[in-house]
Amino acid sequence: MSLNPTAFHFPFTFNMSYQKTLNIGLFGYGVVGSAVYEVLNHTPSLQASISKICIKNPDKPRNIDEAFFTVDKWQLIDNEEINVIVEMTDDAVAAIEIVRESLMRGKAVITANKKMVAEHLAELVELQRKYNVPLLYESACCASIPVIRNLEEYYDNDLLHGVEGIINGSTNFILTKLFEEKLSYPDALAEAQRLGFAESDPSLDVEGHDALNKLCLLLAHAYGILAHPSSLLCHGIHRLNPIDSEVAAAQGAQIKLVARAMKQANGQIAAFVLPQFVKPPHLLHNVRNEYNGVVLTSALADEQFFYGKGAGGFPTASAILADLSALRYDYRYEYKKMLLQEPSVLCEDVKLNVYVSFQDWQMLPVDAFEEIHEYYSGRKFHYRKGIVSLRKLLSSDWWKKEGVSLVLMETGISE
Ligand SMILES: NC(=O)c1ccc[n+]([C@@H]2O[C@H](COP(=O)([O-])OP(=O)(O)OC[C@H]3O[C@@H](n4cnc5c(N)ncnc54)[C@H](OP(=O)(O)O)[C@@H]3O)[C@@H](O)[C@H]2O)c1
């Protein structure tokens, strides 16, 4: 796909004289990095240009002048003319080094690397404060949907009851293909990878880690909670059993991978990522393929729904473009909700209404359920529906084993 510059219309002219010129050092020229390059070439009004691109493999054929490329990160980080680093590698270990060194040199940074941001958010918040430089990462959560900045700015004074969303495009694409086109799991995954929706390491997507990393970003901007991904409950779609889709269909539902952060009666926040039965009229039911959807529930505004492409080069580049544009007027996240007198905290004393299918009775501990509402025993699979404790799930691993599938019921959190 190539861009048609005549498709862009600018009905207004702004006085941009006070805004900065952005001289960019780009890391990564893959799906997202190359899209950023192409989009910037068609957006001269932004006054942003890429002066150097750092990649990993010098022998890979590229579609632009090879003089742009280097494998030496210091040529970008130590270049005083570069005032913005756009970090688009797929390597979280390399990325934190690049971002840390860049912030320490006073360069603004934009990144799409949710794994890196989620795992190092406390340090990154402190680096921004210490060196007085912005780090923006709108594209790291739901690609084209502007959910981070909205949570940061708009929902400041509102009573935000909850955030729930389909925030991983490739698992949603795979689940759509499984449910609607009856594709096999390996075929659906291969298709997601072919179309550039899946991470280069697919376990990040299908085991739920990618959604979990994004949930950590949502938690920080919705509630001011800094949670390391390893501290939250997370289960992906990789353990779904064939019987699960039959059970879902029988109740008119599909299975979606849903991340949520919900305020409880005591004001604390329950946050986790789980596959869930979702049926109409739930707003997430119609979120299909690589699309993402986020439902925000607040006391005054009730439900609001954000919907858009959550993966792919150009949708991701659109959020990066928005971050670049924001940098021109010195925008930065203030992490206001972390500074509240009574900041929100996470809560583990939560009862979950779940469905668990399994191949062998020995896979299920006798005390796994606090209440059992329904059970079924078949030749190949068995299932139970009932109440489990979030705290007990966090301290056990029976539900992670091969052959066991854990899915949240529609009712989700039990009162
Ligand atoms: N794809 C999406 O839809 C999407 C959406 C939202 C966010 N993201 C995030 O965006 C980032 C990039 O994703 P992608 O899909 O564009 O990945 P990709 O297509 O695999 O490209 C990765 C790029 O990073 C370069 N790279 C890897 N290690 C590097 C290092 N140490 N130094 C310099 N360059 C390095 C690679 O270089 P070579 O070209 O030499 O191999 C390649 O150009 C990831 O953090 C991803 O999570 C992706």
PDB file of N, CA and C in Angstrom, residues 32-100:
ATOM      1  N   VAL A  32       6.748  -1.028  11.102  1.00  0.00           N
ATOM      2  CA  VAL A  32       6.373   0.294  11.603  1.00  0.00           C
ATOM      3  C   VAL A  32       7.381   1.368  11.163  1.00  0.00           C
ATOM      4  N   GLY A  33       8.685   1.077  11.334  1.00  0.00           N
ATOM      5  CA  GLY A  33       9.709   2.080  10.999  1.00  0.00           C
ATOM      6  C   GLY A  33       9.598   2.547   9.551  1.00  0.00           C
ATOM      7  N   SER A  34       9.393   1.600   8.622  1.00  0.00           N
ATOM      8  CA  SER A  34       9.320   1.996   7.207  1.00  0.00           C
ATOM      9  C   SER A  34       8.037   2.788   6.941  1.00  0.00           C
ATOM     10  N   ALA A  35       6.954   2.454   7.653  1.00  0.00           N
ATOM     11  CA  ALA A  35       5.706   3.221   7.486  1.00  0.00           C
ATOM     12  C   ALA A  35       5.892   4.648   8.001  1.00  0.00           C
ATOM     13  N   VAL A  36       6.606   4.790   9.116  1.00  0.00           N
ATOM     14  CA  VAL A  36       6.867   6.136   9.656  1.00  0.00           C
ATOM     15  C   VAL A  36       7.654   6.952   8.620  1.00  0.00           C
ATOM     16  N   TYR A  37       8.656   6.320   8.017  1.00  0.00           N
ATOM     17  CA  TYR A  37       9.454   7.010   6.999  1.00  0.00           C
ATOM     18  C   TYR A  37       8.560   7.493   5.862  1.00  0.00           C
ATOM     19  N   GLU A  38       7.696   6.603   5.371  1.00  0.00           N
ATOM     20  CA  GLU A  38       6.844   6.959   4.230  1.00  0.00           C
ATOM     21  C   GLU A  38       5.843   8.058   4.602  1.00  0.00           C
ATOM     22  N   VAL A  39       5.241   7.926   5.773  1.00  0.00           N
ATOM     23  CA  VAL A  39       4.245   8.914   6.193  1.00  0.00           C
ATOM     24  C   VAL A  39       4.899  10.294   6.360  1.00  0.00           C
ATOM     25  N   LEU A  40       6.098  10.328   6.946  1.00  0.00           N
ATOM     26  CA  LEU A  40       6.761  11.622   7.141  1.00  0.00           C
ATOM     27  C   LEU A  40       7.087  12.290   5.819  1.00  0.00           C
ATOM     28  N   ASN A  41       7.405  11.474   4.813  1.00  0.00           N
ATOM     29  CA  ASN A  41       7.688  12.035   3.492  1.00  0.00           C
ATOM     30  C   ASN A  41       6.481  12.715   2.882  1.00  0.00           C
ATOM     31  N   HIS A  42       5.293  12.347   3.377  1.00  0.00           N
ATOM     32  CA  HIS A  42       4.071  12.938   2.838  1.00  0.00           C
ATOM     33  C   HIS A  42       3.451  13.960   3.787  1.00  0.00           C
ATOM     34  N   THR A  43       4.190  14.328   4.829  1.00  0.00           N
ATOM     35  CA  THR A  43       3.635  15.285   5.799  1.00  0.00           C
ATOM     36  C   THR A  43       4.618  16.437   6.012  1.00  0.00           C
ATOM     37  N   PRO A  44       4.891  17.225   4.963  1.00  0.00           N
ATOM     38  CA  PRO A  44       5.892  18.289   5.116  1.00  0.00           C
ATOM     39  C   PRO A  44       5.486  19.328   6.152  1.00  0.00           C
ATOM     40  N   SER A  45       4.174  19.476   6.393  1.00  0.00           N
ATOM     41  CA  SER A  45       3.724  20.504   7.335  1.00  0.00           C
ATOM     42  C   SER A  45       4.228  20.242   8.754  1.00  0.00           C
ATOM     43  N   LEU A  46       4.606  19.012   9.017  1.00  0.00           N
ATOM     44  CA  LEU A  46       5.064  18.667  10.368  1.00  0.00           C
ATOM     45  C   LEU A  46       6.477  19.206  10.647  1.00  0.00           C
ATOM     46  N   GLN A  47       7.188  19.564   9.594  1.00  0.00           N
ATOM     47  CA  GLN A  47       8.586  20.006   9.733  1.00  0.00           C
ATOM     48  C   GLN A  47       9.397  19.013  10.548  1.00  0.00           C
ATOM     49  N   ALA A  48       9.303  17.762  10.159  1.00  0.00           N
ATOM     50  CA  ALA A  48      10.066  16.703  10.822  1.00  0.00           C
ATOM     51  C   ALA A  48      10.771  15.899   9.741  1.00  0.00           C
ATOM     52  N   SER A  49      12.065  15.694   9.916  1.00  0.00           N
ATOM     53  CA  SER A  49      12.766  14.908   8.898  1.00  0.00           C
ATOM     54  C   SER A  49      13.672  13.881   9.567  1.00  0.00           C
ATOM     55  N   ILE A  50      13.827  12.759   8.885  1.00  0.00           N
ATOM     56  CA  ILE A  50      14.666  11.679   9.414  1.00  0.00           C
ATOM     57  C   ILE A  50      16.076  11.852   8.869  1.00  0.00           C
ATOM     58  N   SER A  51      17.055  11.964   9.766  1.00  0.00           N
ATOM     59  CA  SER A  51      18.409  12.157   9.246  1.00  0.00           C
ATOM     60  C   SER A  51      19.214  10.860   9.233  1.00  0.00           C
ATOM     61  N   LYS A  52      18.876   9.913  10.100  1.00  0.00           N
ATOM     62  CA  LYS A  52      19.632   8.654  10.126  1.00  0.00           C
ATOM     63  C   LYS A  52      18.724   7.541  10.628  1.00  0.00           C
ATOM     64  N   ILE A  53      18.955   6.319  10.120  1.00  0.00           N
ATOM     65  CA  ILE A  53      18.153   5.163  10.556  1.00  0.00           C
ATOM     66  C   ILE A  53      19.097   4.063  11.034  1.00  0.00           C
ATOM     67  N   CYS A  54      18.891   3.610  12.255  1.00  0.00           N
ATOM     68  CA  CYS A  54      19.715   2.516  12.777  1.00  0.00           C
ATOM     69  C   CYS A  54      18.941   1.211  12.681  1.00  0.00           C
ATOM     70  N   ILE A  55      19.553   0.217  12.053  1.00  0.00           N
ATOM     71  CA  ILE A  55      18.922  -1.101  11.910  1.00  0.00           C
ATOM     72  C   ILE A  55      19.881  -2.155  12.473  1.00  0.00           C
ATOM     73  N   LYS A  56      19.450  -3.418  12.411  1.00  0.00           N
ATOM     74  CA  LYS A  56      20.273  -4.476  13.012  1.00  0.00           C
ATOM     75  C   LYS A  56      21.126  -5.178  11.959  1.00  0.00           C
ATOM     76  N   ASN A  57      20.500  -5.483  10.834  1.00  0.00           N
ATOM     77  CA  ASN A  57      21.157  -6.320   9.831  1.00  0.00           C
ATOM     78  C   ASN A  57      21.565  -5.479   8.618  1.00  0.00           C
ATOM     79  N   PRO A  58      22.890  -5.206   8.470  1.00  0.00           N
ATOM     80  CA  PRO A  58      23.318  -4.294   7.402  1.00  0.00           C
ATOM     81  C   PRO A  58      23.145  -4.887   5.999  1.00  0.00           C
ATOM     82  N   ASP A  59      22.955  -6.212   5.920  1.00  0.00           N
ATOM     83  CA  ASP A  59      22.892  -6.842   4.589  1.00  0.00           C
ATOM     84  C   ASP A  59      21.482  -6.948   4.030  1.00  0.00           C
ATOM     85  N   LYS A  60      20.481  -6.594   4.851  1.00  0.00           N
ATOM     86  CA  LYS A  60      19.091  -6.690   4.362  1.00  0.00           C
ATOM     87  C   LYS A  60      18.860  -5.669   3.254  1.00  0.00           C
ATOM     88  N   PRO A  61      18.217  -6.081   2.141  1.00  0.00           N
ATOM     89  CA  PRO A  61      17.911  -5.077   1.110  1.00  0.00           C
ATOM     90  C   PRO A  61      16.894  -4.048   1.622  1.00  0.00           C
ATOM     91  N   ARG A  62      17.102  -2.770   1.303  1.00  0.00           N
ATOM     92  CA  ARG A  62      16.204  -1.690   1.740  1.00  0.00           C
ATOM     93  C   ARG A  62      15.662  -0.985   0.506  1.00  0.00           C
ATOM     94  N   ASN A  63      14.536  -0.301   0.685  1.00  0.00           N
ATOM     95  CA  ASN A  63      13.911   0.361  -0.470  1.00  0.00           C
ATOM     96  C   ASN A  63      14.239   1.844  -0.561  1.00  0.00           C
ATOM     97  N   ILE A  64      15.169   2.316   0.283  1.00  0.00           N
ATOM     98  CA  ILE A  64      15.598   3.719   0.176  1.00  0.00           C
ATOM     99  C   ILE A  64      17.129   3.765   0.207  1.00  0.00           C
ATOM    100  N   ASP A  65      17.670   4.942  -0.065  1.00  0.00           N
ATOM    101  CA  ASP A  65      19.114   5.136  -0.169  1.00  0.00           C
ATOM    102  C   ASP A  65      19.862   4.542   1.035  1.00  0.00           C
ATOM    103  N   GLU A  66      20.870   3.727   0.751  1.00  0.00           N
ATOM    104  CA  GLU A  66      21.565   3.045   1.855  1.00  0.00           C
ATOM    105  C   GLU A  66      22.360   4.005   2.741  1.00  0.00           C
ATOM    106  N   ALA A  67      22.575   5.243   2.249  1.00  0.00           N
ATOM    107  CA  ALA A  67      23.303   6.227   3.057  1.00  0.00           C
ATOM    108  C   ALA A  67      22.535   6.596   4.341  1.00  0.00           C
ATOM    109  N   PHE A  68      21.234   6.330   4.356  1.00  0.00           N
ATOM    110  CA  PHE A  68      20.444   6.595   5.560  1.00  0.00           C
ATOM    111  C   PHE A  68      20.828   5.673   6.719  1.00  0.00           C
ATOM    112  N   PHE A  69      21.310   4.468   6.387  1.00  0.00           N
ATOM    113  CA  PHE A  69      21.357   3.405   7.398  1.00  0.00           C
ATOM    114  C   PHE A  69      22.705   3.286   8.099  1.00  0.00           C
ATOM    115  N   THR A  70      22.613   2.855   9.331  1.00  0.00           N
ATOM    116  CA  THR A  70      23.797   2.514  10.104  1.00  0.00           C
ATOM    117  C   THR A  70      23.414   1.388  11.063  1.00  0.00           C
ATOM    118  N   VAL A  71      24.425   0.663  11.551  1.00  0.00           N
ATOM    119  CA  VAL A  71      24.143  -0.296  12.628  1.00  0.00           C
ATOM    120  C   VAL A  71      24.747   0.207  13.938  1.00  0.00           C
ATOM    121  N   ASP A  72      25.282   1.419  13.902  1.00  0.00           N
ATOM    122  CA  ASP A  72      25.928   1.988  15.081  1.00  0.00           C
ATOM    123  C   ASP A  72      24.958   2.966  15.771  1.00  0.00           C
ATOM    124  N   LYS A  73      24.386   2.518  16.890  1.00  0.00           N
ATOM    125  CA  LYS A  73      23.364   3.332  17.561  1.00  0.00           C
ATOM    126  C   LYS A  73      23.906   4.686  18.024  1.00  0.00           C
ATOM    127  N   TRP A  74      25.203   4.745  18.319  1.00  0.00           N
ATOM    128  CA  TRP A  74      25.774   5.996  18.848  1.00  0.00           C
ATOM    129  C   TRP A  74      25.777   7.104  17.798  1.00  0.00           C
ATOM    130  N   GLN A  75      25.753   6.709  16.503  1.00  0.00           N
ATOM    131  CA  GLN A  75      25.680   7.735  15.447  1.00  0.00           C
ATOM    132  C   GLN A  75      24.386   8.542  15.551  1.00  0.00           C
ATOM    133  N   LEU A  76      23.381   7.959  16.185  1.00  0.00           N
ATOM    134  CA  LEU A  76      22.114   8.682  16.387  1.00  0.00           C
ATOM    135  C   LEU A  76      22.076   9.304  17.784  1.00  0.00           C
ATOM    136  N   ILE A  77      22.424   8.480  18.779  1.00  0.00           N
ATOM    137  CA  ILE A  77      22.274   8.936  20.172  1.00  0.00           C
ATOM    138  C   ILE A  77      23.236  10.087  20.487  1.00  0.00           C
ATOM    139  N   ASP A  78      24.444  10.024  19.920  1.00  0.00           N
ATOM    140  CA  ASP A  78      25.443  11.060  20.209  1.00  0.00           C
ATOM    141  C   ASP A  78      25.423  12.213  19.209  1.00  0.00           C
ATOM    142  N   ASN A  79      24.515  12.153  18.244  1.00  0.00           N
ATOM    143  CA  ASN A  79      24.443  13.218  17.236  1.00  0.00           C
ATOM    144  C   ASN A  79      23.671  14.407  17.807  1.00  0.00           C
ATOM    145  N   GLU A  80      24.358  15.513  18.009  1.00  0.00           N
ATOM    146  CA  GLU A  80      23.704  16.657  18.683  1.00  0.00           C
ATOM    147  C   GLU A  80      22.643  17.324  17.834  1.00  0.00           C
ATOM    148  N   GLU A  81      22.707  17.094  16.520  1.00  0.00           N
ATOM    149  CA  GLU A  81      21.677  17.707  15.661  1.00  0.00           C
ATOM    150  C   GLU A  81      20.344  16.963  15.743  1.00  0.00           C
ATOM    151  N   ILE A  82      20.393  15.711  16.161  1.00  0.00           N
ATOM    152  CA  ILE A  82      19.149  14.935  16.301  1.00  0.00           C
ATOM    153  C   ILE A  82      18.503  15.298  17.633  1.00  0.00           C
ATOM    154  N   ASN A  83      17.271  15.822  17.575  1.00  0.00           N
ATOM    155  CA  ASN A  83      16.604  16.189  18.841  1.00  0.00           C
ATOM    156  C   ASN A  83      15.464  15.237  19.213  1.00  0.00           C
ATOM    157  N   VAL A  84      15.127  14.299  18.317  1.00  0.00           N
ATOM    158  CA  VAL A  84      14.071  13.329  18.632  1.00  0.00           C
ATOM    159  C   VAL A  84      14.516  11.931  18.195  1.00  0.00           C
ATOM    160  N   ILE A  85      14.376  10.984  19.103  1.00  0.00           N
ATOM    161  CA  ILE A  85      14.632   9.580  18.753  1.00  0.00           C
ATOM    162  C   ILE A  85      13.281   8.890  18.613  1.00  0.00           C
ATOM    163  N   VAL A  86      13.060   8.241  17.458  1.00  0.00           N
ATOM    164  CA  VAL A  86      11.847   7.455  17.264  1.00  0.00           C
ATOM    165  C   VAL A  86      12.289   5.986  17.292  1.00  0.00           C
ATOM    166  N   GLU A  87      11.911   5.298  18.373  1.00  0.00           N
ATOM    167  CA  GLU A  87      12.420   3.947  18.639  1.00  0.00           C
ATOM    168  C   GLU A  87      11.395   2.921  18.167  1.00  0.00           C
ATOM    169  N   MET A  88      11.694   2.205  17.069  1.00  0.00           N
ATOM    170  CA  MET A  88      10.748   1.264  16.476  1.00  0.00           C
ATOM    171  C   MET A  88      11.418  -0.095  16.238  1.00  0.00           C
ATOM    172  N   THR A  89      12.254  -0.520  17.185  1.00  0.00           N
ATOM    173  CA  THR A  89      12.842  -1.857  17.057  1.00  0.00           C
ATOM    174  C   THR A  89      11.865  -2.862  17.652  1.00  0.00           C
ATOM    175  N   ASP A  90      12.135  -4.140  17.432  1.00  0.00           N
ATOM    176  CA  ASP A  90      11.298  -5.185  18.045  1.00  0.00           C
ATOM    177  C   ASP A  90      12.048  -5.845  19.194  1.00  0.00           C
ATOM    178  N   ASP A  91      13.068  -5.160  19.717  1.00  0.00           N
ATOM    179  CA  ASP A  91      13.928  -5.754  20.734  1.00  0.00           C
ATOM    180  C   ASP A  91      13.853  -4.900  22.002  1.00  0.00           C
ATOM    181  N   ALA A  92      13.145  -5.426  23.021  1.00  0.00           N
ATOM    182  CA  ALA A  92      12.916  -4.623  24.229  1.00  0.00           C
ATOM    183  C   ALA A  92      14.214  -4.366  24.995  1.00  0.00           C
ATOM    184  N   VAL A  93      15.165  -5.289  24.909  1.00  0.00           N
ATOM    185  CA  VAL A  93      16.427  -5.108  25.648  1.00  0.00           C
ATOM    186  C   VAL A  93      17.249  -3.999  24.992  1.00  0.00           C
ATOM    187  N   ALA A  94      17.357  -4.071  23.662  1.00  0.00           N
ATOM    188  CA  ALA A  94      18.074  -2.994  22.953  1.00  0.00           C
ATOM    189  C   ALA A  94      17.334  -1.669  23.144  1.00  0.00           C
ATOM    190  N   ALA A  95      15.996  -1.730  23.142  1.00  0.00           N
ATOM    191  CA  ALA A  95      15.192  -0.501  23.187  1.00  0.00           C
ATOM    192  C   ALA A  95      15.391   0.274  24.492  1.00  0.00           C
ATOM    193  N   ILE A  96      15.443  -0.417  25.632  1.00  0.00           N
ATOM    194  CA  ILE A  96      15.565   0.331  26.890  1.00  0.00           C
ATOM    195  C   ILE A  96      16.914   1.054  26.943  1.00  0.00           C
ATOM    196  N   GLU A  97      17.929   0.413  26.407  1.00  0.00           N
ATOM    197  CA  GLU A  97      19.261   1.035  26.354  1.00  0.00           C
ATOM    198  C   GLU A  97      19.222   2.292  25.474  1.00  0.00           C
ATOM    199  N   ILE A  98      18.605   2.162  24.308  1.00  0.00           N
ATOM    200  CA  ILE A  98      18.497   3.293  23.366  1.00  0.00           C
ATOM    201  C   ILE A  98      17.718   4.436  24.014  1.00  0.00           C
ATOM    202  N   VAL A  99      16.590   4.088  24.632  1.00  0.00           N
ATOM    203  CA  VAL A  99      15.707   5.116  25.201  1.00  0.00           C
ATOM    204  C   VAL A  99      16.376   5.784  26.406  1.00  0.00           C
ATOM    205  N   ARG A 100      16.971   4.966  27.262  1.00  0.00           N
ATOM    206  CA  ARG A 100      17.631   5.514  28.465  1.00  0.00           C
ATOM    207  C   ARG A 100      18.740   6.496  28.065  1.00  0.00           C
TER     208      ARG A 100
END
